[in-house]
Tab-separated table of C-alpha atoms (C1' of nucleotides) in Angstrom:
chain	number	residue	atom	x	y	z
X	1	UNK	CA	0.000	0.000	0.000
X	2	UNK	CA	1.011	3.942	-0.668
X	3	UNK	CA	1.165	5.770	2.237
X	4	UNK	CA	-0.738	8.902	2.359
X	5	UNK	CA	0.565	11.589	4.712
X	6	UNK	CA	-2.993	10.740	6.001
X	7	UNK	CA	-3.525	8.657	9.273
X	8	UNK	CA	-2.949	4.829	8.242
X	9	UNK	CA	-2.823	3.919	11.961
X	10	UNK	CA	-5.140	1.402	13.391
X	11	UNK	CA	-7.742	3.554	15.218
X	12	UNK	CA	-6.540	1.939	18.497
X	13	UNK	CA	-2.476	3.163	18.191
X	14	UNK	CA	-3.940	6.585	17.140
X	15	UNK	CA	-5.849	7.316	20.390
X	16	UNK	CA	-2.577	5.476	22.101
X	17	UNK	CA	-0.634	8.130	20.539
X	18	UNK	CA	-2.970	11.227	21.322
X	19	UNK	CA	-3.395	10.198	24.945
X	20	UNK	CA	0.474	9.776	25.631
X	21	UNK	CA	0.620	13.300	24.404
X	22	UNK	CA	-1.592	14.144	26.205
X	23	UNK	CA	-0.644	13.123	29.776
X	24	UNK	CA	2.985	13.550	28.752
X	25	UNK	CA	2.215	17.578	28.361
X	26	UNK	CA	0.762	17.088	31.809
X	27	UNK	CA	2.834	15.822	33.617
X	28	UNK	CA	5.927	17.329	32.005
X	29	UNK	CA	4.443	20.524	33.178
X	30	UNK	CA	4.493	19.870	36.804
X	31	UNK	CA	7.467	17.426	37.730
X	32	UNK	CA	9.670	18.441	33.896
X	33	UNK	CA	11.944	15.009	34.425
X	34	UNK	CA	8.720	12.478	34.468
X	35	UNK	CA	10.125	8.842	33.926
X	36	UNK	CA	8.870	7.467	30.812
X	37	UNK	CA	7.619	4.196	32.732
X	38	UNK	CA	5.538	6.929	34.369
X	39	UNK	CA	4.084	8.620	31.117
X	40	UNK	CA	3.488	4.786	30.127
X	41	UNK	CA	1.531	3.647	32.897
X	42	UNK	CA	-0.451	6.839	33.495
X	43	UNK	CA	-1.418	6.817	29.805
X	44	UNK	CA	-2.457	2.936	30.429
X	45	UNK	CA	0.088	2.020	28.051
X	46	UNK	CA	2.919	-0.276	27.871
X	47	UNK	CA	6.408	0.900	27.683
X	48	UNK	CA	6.744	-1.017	24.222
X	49	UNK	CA	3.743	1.102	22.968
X	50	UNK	CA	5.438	4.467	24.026
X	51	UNK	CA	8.550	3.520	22.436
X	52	UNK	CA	6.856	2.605	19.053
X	53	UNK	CA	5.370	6.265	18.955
X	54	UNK	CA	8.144	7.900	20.205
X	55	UNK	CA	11.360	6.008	19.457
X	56	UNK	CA	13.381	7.880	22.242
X	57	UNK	CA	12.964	10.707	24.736
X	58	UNK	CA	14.340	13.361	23.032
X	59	UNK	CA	11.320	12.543	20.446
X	60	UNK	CA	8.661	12.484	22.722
X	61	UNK	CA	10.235	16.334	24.103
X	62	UNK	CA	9.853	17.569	20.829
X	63	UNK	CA	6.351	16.539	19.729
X	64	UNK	CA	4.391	17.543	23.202
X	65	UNK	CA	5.729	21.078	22.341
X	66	UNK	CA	5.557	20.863	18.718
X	67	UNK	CA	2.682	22.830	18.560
X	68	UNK	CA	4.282	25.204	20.807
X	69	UNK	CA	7.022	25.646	18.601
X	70	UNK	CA	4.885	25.699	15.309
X	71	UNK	CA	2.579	28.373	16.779
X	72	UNK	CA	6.164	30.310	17.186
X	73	UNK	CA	6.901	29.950	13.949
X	74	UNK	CA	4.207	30.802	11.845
X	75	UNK	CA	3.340	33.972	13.996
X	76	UNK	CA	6.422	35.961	12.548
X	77	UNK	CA	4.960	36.723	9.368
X	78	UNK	CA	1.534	38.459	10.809
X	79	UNK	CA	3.538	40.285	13.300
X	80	UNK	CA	6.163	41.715	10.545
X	81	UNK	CA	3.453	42.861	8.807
X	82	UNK	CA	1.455	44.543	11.521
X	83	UNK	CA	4.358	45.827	13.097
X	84	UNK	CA	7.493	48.166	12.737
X	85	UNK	CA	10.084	45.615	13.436
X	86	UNK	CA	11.559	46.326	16.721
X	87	UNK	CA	8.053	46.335	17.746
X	88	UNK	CA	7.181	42.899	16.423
X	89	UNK	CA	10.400	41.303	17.503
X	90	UNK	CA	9.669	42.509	21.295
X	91	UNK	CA	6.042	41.041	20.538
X	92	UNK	CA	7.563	38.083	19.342
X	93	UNK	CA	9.773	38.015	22.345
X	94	UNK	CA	6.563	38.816	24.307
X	95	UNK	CA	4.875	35.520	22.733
X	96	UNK	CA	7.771	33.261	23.620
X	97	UNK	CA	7.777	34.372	27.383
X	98	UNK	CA	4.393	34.129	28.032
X	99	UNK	CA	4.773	30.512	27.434
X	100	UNK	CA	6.182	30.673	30.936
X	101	UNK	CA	8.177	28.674	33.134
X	102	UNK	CA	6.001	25.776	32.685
X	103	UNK	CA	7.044	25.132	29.497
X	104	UNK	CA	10.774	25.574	29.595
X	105	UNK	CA	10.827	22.236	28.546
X	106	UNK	CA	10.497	23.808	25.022
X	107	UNK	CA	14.062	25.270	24.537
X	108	UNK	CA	15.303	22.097	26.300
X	109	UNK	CA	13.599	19.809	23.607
X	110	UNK	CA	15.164	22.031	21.006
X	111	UNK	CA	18.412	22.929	22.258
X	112	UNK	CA	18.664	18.388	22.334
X	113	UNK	CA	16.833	18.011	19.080
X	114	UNK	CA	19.475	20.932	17.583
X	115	UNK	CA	22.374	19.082	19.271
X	116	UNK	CA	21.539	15.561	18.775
X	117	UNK	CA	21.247	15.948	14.603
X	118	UNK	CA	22.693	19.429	13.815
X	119	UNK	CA	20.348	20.211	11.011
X	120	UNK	CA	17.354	20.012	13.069
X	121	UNK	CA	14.357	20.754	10.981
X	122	UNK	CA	12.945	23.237	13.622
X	123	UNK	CA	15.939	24.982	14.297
X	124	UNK	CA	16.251	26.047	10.704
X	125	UNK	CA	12.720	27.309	10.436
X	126	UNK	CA	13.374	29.001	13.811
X	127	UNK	CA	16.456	31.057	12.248
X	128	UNK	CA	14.204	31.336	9.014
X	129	UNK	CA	11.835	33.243	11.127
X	130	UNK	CA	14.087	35.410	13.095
X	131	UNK	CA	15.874	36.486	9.729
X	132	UNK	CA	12.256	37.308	8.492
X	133	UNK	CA	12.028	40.058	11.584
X	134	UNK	CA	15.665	41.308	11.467
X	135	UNK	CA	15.827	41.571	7.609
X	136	UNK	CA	13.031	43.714	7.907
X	137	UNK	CA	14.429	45.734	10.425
X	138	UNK	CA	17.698	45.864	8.784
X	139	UNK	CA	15.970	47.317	5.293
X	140	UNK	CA	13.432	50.023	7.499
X	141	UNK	CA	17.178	50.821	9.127
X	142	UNK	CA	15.674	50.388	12.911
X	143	UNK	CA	18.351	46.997	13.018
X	144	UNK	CA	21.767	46.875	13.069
X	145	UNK	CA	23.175	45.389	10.062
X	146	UNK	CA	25.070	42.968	11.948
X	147	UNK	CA	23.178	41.305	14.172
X	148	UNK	CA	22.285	37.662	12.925
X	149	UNK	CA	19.613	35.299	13.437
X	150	UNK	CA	21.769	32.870	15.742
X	151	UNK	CA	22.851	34.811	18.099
X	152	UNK	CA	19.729	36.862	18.853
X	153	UNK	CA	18.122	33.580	19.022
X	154	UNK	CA	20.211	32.453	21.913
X	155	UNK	CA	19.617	35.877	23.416
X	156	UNK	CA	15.922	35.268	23.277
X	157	UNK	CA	16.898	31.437	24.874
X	158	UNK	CA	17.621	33.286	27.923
X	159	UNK	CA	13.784	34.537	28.166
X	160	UNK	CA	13.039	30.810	28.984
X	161	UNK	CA	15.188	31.296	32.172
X	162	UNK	CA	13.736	33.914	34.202
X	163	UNK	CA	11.949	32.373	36.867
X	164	UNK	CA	10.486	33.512	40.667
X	165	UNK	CA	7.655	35.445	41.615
X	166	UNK	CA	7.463	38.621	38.789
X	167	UNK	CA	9.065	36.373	35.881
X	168	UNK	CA	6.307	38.045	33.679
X	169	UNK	CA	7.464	41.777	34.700
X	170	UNK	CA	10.939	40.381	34.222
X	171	UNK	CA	11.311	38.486	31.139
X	172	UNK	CA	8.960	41.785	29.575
X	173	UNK	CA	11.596	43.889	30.908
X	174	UNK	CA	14.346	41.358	29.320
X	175	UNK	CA	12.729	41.650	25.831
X	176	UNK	CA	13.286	44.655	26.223
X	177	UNK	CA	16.943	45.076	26.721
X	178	UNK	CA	17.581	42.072	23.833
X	179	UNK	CA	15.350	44.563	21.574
X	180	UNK	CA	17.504	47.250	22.178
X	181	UNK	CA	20.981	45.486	21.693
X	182	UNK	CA	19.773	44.547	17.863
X	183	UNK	CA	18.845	48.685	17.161
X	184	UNK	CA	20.742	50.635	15.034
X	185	UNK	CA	22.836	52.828	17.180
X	186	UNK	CA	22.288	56.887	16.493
X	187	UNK	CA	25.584	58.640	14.860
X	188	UNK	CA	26.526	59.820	18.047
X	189	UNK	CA	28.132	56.548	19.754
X	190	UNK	CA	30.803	56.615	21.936
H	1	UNK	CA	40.946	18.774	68.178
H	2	UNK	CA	40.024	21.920	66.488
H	3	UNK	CA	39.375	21.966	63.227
H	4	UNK	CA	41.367	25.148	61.742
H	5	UNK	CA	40.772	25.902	57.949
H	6	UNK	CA	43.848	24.151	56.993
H	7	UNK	CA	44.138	20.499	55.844
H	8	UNK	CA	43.606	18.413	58.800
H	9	UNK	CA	43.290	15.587	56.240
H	10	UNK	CA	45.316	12.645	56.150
H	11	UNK	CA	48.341	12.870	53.544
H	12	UNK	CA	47.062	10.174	51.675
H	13	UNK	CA	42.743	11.769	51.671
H	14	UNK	CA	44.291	15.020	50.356
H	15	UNK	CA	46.376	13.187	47.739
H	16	UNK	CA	43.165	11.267	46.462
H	17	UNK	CA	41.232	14.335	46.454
H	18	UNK	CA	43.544	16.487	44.331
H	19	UNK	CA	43.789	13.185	42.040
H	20	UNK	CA	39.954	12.795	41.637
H	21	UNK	CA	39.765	16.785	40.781
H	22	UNK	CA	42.354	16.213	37.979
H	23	UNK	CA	41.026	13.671	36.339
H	24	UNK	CA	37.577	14.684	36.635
H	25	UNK	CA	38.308	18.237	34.717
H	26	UNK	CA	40.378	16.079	32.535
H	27	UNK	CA	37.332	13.692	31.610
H	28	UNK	CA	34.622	15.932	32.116
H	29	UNK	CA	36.409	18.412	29.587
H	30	UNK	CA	36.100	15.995	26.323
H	31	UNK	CA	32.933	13.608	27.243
H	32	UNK	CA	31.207	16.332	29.384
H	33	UNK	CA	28.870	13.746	31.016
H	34	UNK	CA	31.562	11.268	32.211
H	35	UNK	CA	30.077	8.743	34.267
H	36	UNK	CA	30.925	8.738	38.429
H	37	UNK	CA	32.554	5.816	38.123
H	38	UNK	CA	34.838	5.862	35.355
H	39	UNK	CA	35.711	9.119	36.889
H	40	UNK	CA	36.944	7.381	40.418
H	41	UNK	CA	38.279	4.500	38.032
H	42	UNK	CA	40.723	6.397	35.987
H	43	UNK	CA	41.840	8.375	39.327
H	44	UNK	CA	42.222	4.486	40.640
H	45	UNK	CA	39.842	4.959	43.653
H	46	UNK	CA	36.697	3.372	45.156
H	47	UNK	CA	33.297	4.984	44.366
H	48	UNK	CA	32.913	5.375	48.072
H	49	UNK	CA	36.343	7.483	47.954
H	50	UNK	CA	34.878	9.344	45.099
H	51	UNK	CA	31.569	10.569	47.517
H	52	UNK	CA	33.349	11.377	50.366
H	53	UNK	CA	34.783	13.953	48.881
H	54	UNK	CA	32.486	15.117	46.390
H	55	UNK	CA	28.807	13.891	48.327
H	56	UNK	CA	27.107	14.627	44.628
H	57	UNK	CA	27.801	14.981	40.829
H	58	UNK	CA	26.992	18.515	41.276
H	59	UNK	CA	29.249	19.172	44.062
H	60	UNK	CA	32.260	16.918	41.741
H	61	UNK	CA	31.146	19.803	38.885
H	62	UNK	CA	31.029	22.902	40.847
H	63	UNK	CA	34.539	21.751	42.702
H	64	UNK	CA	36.234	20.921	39.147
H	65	UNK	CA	35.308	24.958	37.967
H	66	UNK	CA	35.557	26.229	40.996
H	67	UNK	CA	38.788	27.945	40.314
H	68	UNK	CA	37.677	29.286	36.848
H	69	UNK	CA	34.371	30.919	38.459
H	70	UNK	CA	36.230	32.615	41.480
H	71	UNK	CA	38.944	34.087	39.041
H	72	UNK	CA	36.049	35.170	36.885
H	73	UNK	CA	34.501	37.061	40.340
H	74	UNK	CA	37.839	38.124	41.517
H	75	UNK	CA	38.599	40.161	37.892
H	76	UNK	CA	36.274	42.786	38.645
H	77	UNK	CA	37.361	44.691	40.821
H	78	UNK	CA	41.283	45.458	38.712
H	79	UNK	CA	38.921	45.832	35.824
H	80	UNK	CA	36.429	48.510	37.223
H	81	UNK	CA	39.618	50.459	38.053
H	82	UNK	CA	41.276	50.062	34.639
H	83	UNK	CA	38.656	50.946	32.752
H	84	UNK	CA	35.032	52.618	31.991
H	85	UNK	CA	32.249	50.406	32.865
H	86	UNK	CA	30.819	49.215	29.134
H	87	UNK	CA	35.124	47.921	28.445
H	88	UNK	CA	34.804	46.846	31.987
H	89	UNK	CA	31.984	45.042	30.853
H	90	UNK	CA	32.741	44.168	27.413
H	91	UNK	CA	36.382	42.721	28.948
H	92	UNK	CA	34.943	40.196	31.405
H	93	UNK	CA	32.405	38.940	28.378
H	94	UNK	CA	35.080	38.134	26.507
H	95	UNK	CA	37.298	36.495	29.338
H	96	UNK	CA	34.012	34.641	29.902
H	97	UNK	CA	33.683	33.646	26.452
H	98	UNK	CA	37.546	32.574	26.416
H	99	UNK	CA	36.975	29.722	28.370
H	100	UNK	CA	35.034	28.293	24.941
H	101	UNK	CA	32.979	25.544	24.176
H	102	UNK	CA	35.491	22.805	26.102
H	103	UNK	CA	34.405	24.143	29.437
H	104	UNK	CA	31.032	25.048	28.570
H	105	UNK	CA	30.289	22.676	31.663
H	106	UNK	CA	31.116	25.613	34.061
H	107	UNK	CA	27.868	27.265	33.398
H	108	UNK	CA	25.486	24.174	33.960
H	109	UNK	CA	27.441	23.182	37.480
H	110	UNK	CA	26.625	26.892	38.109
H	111	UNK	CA	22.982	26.442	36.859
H	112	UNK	CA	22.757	22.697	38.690
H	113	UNK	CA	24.034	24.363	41.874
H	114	UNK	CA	21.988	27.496	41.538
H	115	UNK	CA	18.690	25.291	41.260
H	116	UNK	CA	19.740	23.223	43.946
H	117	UNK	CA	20.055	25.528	46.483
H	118	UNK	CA	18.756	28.842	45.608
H	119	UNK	CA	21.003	30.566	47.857
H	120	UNK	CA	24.105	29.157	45.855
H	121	UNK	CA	27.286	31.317	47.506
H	122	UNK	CA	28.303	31.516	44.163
H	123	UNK	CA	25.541	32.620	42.170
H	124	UNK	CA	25.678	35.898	44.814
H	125	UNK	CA	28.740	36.494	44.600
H	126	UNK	CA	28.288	36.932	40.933
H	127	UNK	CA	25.491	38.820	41.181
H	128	UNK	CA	27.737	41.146	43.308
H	129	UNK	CA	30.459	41.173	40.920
H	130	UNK	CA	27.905	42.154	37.928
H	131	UNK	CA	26.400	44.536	40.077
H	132	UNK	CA	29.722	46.504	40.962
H	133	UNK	CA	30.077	47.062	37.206
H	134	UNK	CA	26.509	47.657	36.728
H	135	UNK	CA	26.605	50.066	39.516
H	136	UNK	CA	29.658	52.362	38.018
H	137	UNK	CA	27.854	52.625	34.995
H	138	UNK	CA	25.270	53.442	36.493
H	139	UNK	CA	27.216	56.162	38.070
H	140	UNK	CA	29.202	56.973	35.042
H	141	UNK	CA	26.076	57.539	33.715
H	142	UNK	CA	26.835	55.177	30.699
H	143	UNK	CA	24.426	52.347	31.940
H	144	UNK	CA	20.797	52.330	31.408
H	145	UNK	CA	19.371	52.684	35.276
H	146	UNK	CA	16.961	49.684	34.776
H	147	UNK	CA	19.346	47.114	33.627
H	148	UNK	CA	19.717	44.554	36.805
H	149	UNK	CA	22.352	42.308	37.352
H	150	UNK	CA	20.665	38.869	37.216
H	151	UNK	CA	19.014	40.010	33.660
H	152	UNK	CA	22.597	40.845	32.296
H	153	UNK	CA	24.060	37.480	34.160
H	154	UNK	CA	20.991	35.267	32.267
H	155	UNK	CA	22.284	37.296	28.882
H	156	UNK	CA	25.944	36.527	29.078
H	157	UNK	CA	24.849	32.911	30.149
H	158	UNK	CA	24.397	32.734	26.419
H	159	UNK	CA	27.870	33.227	25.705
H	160	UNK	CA	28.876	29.782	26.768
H	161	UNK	CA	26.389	28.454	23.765
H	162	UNK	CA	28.286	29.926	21.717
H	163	UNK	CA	29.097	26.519	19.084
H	164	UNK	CA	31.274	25.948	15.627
H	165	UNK	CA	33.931	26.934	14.090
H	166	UNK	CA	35.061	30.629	14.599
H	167	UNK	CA	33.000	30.852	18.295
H	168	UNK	CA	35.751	32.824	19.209
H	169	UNK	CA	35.215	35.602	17.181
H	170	UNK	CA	30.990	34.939	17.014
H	171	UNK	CA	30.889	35.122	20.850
H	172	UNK	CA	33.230	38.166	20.996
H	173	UNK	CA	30.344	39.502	18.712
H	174	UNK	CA	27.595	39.412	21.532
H	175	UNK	CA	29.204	40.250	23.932
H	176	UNK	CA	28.994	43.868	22.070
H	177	UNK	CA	25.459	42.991	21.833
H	178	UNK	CA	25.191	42.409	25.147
H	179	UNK	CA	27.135	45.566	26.020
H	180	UNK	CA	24.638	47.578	23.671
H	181	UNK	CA	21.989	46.296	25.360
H	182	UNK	CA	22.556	47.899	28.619
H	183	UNK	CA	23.666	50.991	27.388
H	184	UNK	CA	22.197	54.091	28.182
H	185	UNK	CA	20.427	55.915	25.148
H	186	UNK	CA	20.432	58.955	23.940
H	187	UNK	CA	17.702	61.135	24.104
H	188	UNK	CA	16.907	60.517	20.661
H	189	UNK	CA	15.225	57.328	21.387
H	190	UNK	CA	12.042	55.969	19.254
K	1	DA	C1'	40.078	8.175	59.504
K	2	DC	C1'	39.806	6.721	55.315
K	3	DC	C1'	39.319	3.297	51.556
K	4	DT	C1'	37.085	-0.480	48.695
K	5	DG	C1'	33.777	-2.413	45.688
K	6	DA	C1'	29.636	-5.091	45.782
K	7	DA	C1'	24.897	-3.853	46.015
K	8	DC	C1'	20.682	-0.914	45.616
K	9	DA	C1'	17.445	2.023	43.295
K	10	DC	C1'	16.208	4.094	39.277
K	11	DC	C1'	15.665	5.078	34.443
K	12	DG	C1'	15.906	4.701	29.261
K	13	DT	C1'	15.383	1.223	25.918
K	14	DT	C1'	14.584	-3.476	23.858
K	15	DC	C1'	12.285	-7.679	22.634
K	16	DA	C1'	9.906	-12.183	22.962
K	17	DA	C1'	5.371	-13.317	23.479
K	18	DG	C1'	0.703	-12.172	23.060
K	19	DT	C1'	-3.915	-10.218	20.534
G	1	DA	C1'	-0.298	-4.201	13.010
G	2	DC	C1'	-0.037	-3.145	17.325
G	3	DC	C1'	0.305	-4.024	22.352
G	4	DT	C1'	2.338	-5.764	26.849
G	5	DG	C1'	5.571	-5.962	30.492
G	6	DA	C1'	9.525	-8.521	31.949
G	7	DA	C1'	14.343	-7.902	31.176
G	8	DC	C1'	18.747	-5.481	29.998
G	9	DA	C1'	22.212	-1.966	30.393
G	10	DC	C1'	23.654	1.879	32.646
G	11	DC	C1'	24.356	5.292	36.167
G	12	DG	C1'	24.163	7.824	40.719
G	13	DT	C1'	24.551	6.718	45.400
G	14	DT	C1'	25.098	3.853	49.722
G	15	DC	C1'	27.126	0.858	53.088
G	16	DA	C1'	29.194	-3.244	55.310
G	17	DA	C1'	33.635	-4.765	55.579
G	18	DG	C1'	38.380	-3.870	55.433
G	19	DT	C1'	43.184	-1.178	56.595
DNA sequence: ACCTGAACACCGTTCAAGT
DNA sequence: ACCTGAACACCGTTCAAGT
């Protein structure tokens, strides 16, 4: 048989898969180092079963914030477009906090996924996107002309670190500075 | 007997110890995540041995870099006085950055032990140490007043990221980022 | 006092046996 | 096809027994 990009999984594995996603996202969120065995058995799963969705941990990571990480993605071009670009990179910066820290399993799924095979797919579409915002910025002339996609997007990694009581005031505040380091400086620097 | 701060250890302890340390920073440097006991293998102790010293992995981690963080706290005073806050600033980046990719492990002991124990001595003291060079730029009137030191600390956390071929010169790069960032701007702002 | 190394607990991953 | 769960390999940590 062809295979279709469509679902040609028994209907029992694709529920399997949806509800290991499911409680994985849970309980990722509160404990962040859940044993698999645990995901397993609280999904009512065997291990073998968890493994044949998700051939390794790293894997599972990456698809229970897939979405997350999508979302990210396809956002930029809406914001460029409504926004001057300083403005929509401190949005997008805005965006990526708010996930909170929750979710900082994110950047830790990606920063594996980008280490374990170097061309990750998502990290190229992340520096796709971040090139969309500072090319703009870099052609209105709010940018500098030499910042570059990789390194602001390891400036923006540190937004996933803020953590105690006012992280929200704080990583907004963060943005901020990160926003300012990519503007074009005025004539009159030191 | 009373315990003074110098070695009351037995000759042969202290010997083990200073063994353990060097071939831990000497393992630890190329595999990164050398196991505990290959570690008190190669320094031809027991694993026992191994935990009396070091009671954790983390403890082994933040002992091996120990000496690299406290010469990284105890720079800032000589640079402060040699020169105006944003070179002060820029300087210790870069002889942050110089340790490279090799001892990126520095950073997560320092993130392990802050987590750990939130009150990590060290993570204060470098809060202090950011803060005194924070503070004269403050007073110099060349640093934004908002910029705090843990924000600035999270931002040159990125530095050790820094991956590839010419890091060197990529992570010497933002660190002028960096130092942008928490530069005070002219009036002319947007 | 300090050292040794077998043993424990735990976790990621595999695989023979089931349906 | 897909599922199960016992089993394997590995690693951090402990502890009874040695010197």
């Amino acid at each position: 048989v062809i295979e279709l990009g469509r679902s040609t999984m028994r209907t029992d594995a694709e529920r399997n898969r949806a509800r290991i996603l499911e409680v994985a996202r849970e309980l990722l969120a509160t404990s962040g180092d859940a044993p698999m065995h645990a995901i397993a058995q609280q999904a009512g799963v065997g291990q073998g079963t968890l493994y044949r969705h998700f051939p390794t941990r790293d894997a599972l990571l990456l698809a229970v914030y897939r979405q997350d990480v999508e979302e990210l993605i396809e956002a930029v071009p809406a914001l460029i477009a409504a926004h001057p670009p300083l403005e929509a990179l401190r949005l997008w910066c805005e965006r990526l906090a708010s996930f909170g820290p929750v979710k900082r399993g994110v950047i830790d799924a990606l920063e594996a996924a980008t280490r374990t095979d170097l061309k990750s797919e998502y990290h190229h579409q992340l520096v796709s996107a971040m090139e969309a915002i500072l090319d703009a910025g870099k052609a209105s002339g709010d940018v500098r002309p030499d910042a570059t996609a990789e390194e602001v997007l390891l400036l923006v990694g540190c937004l996933w670190r803020v953590e105690g009581a006012d992280w929200e005031a704080r990583s907004r505040h963060m943005a901020g500075l990160i926003v300012d380091a990519t503007r074009k400086r005025s004539e009159t620097q030191a």
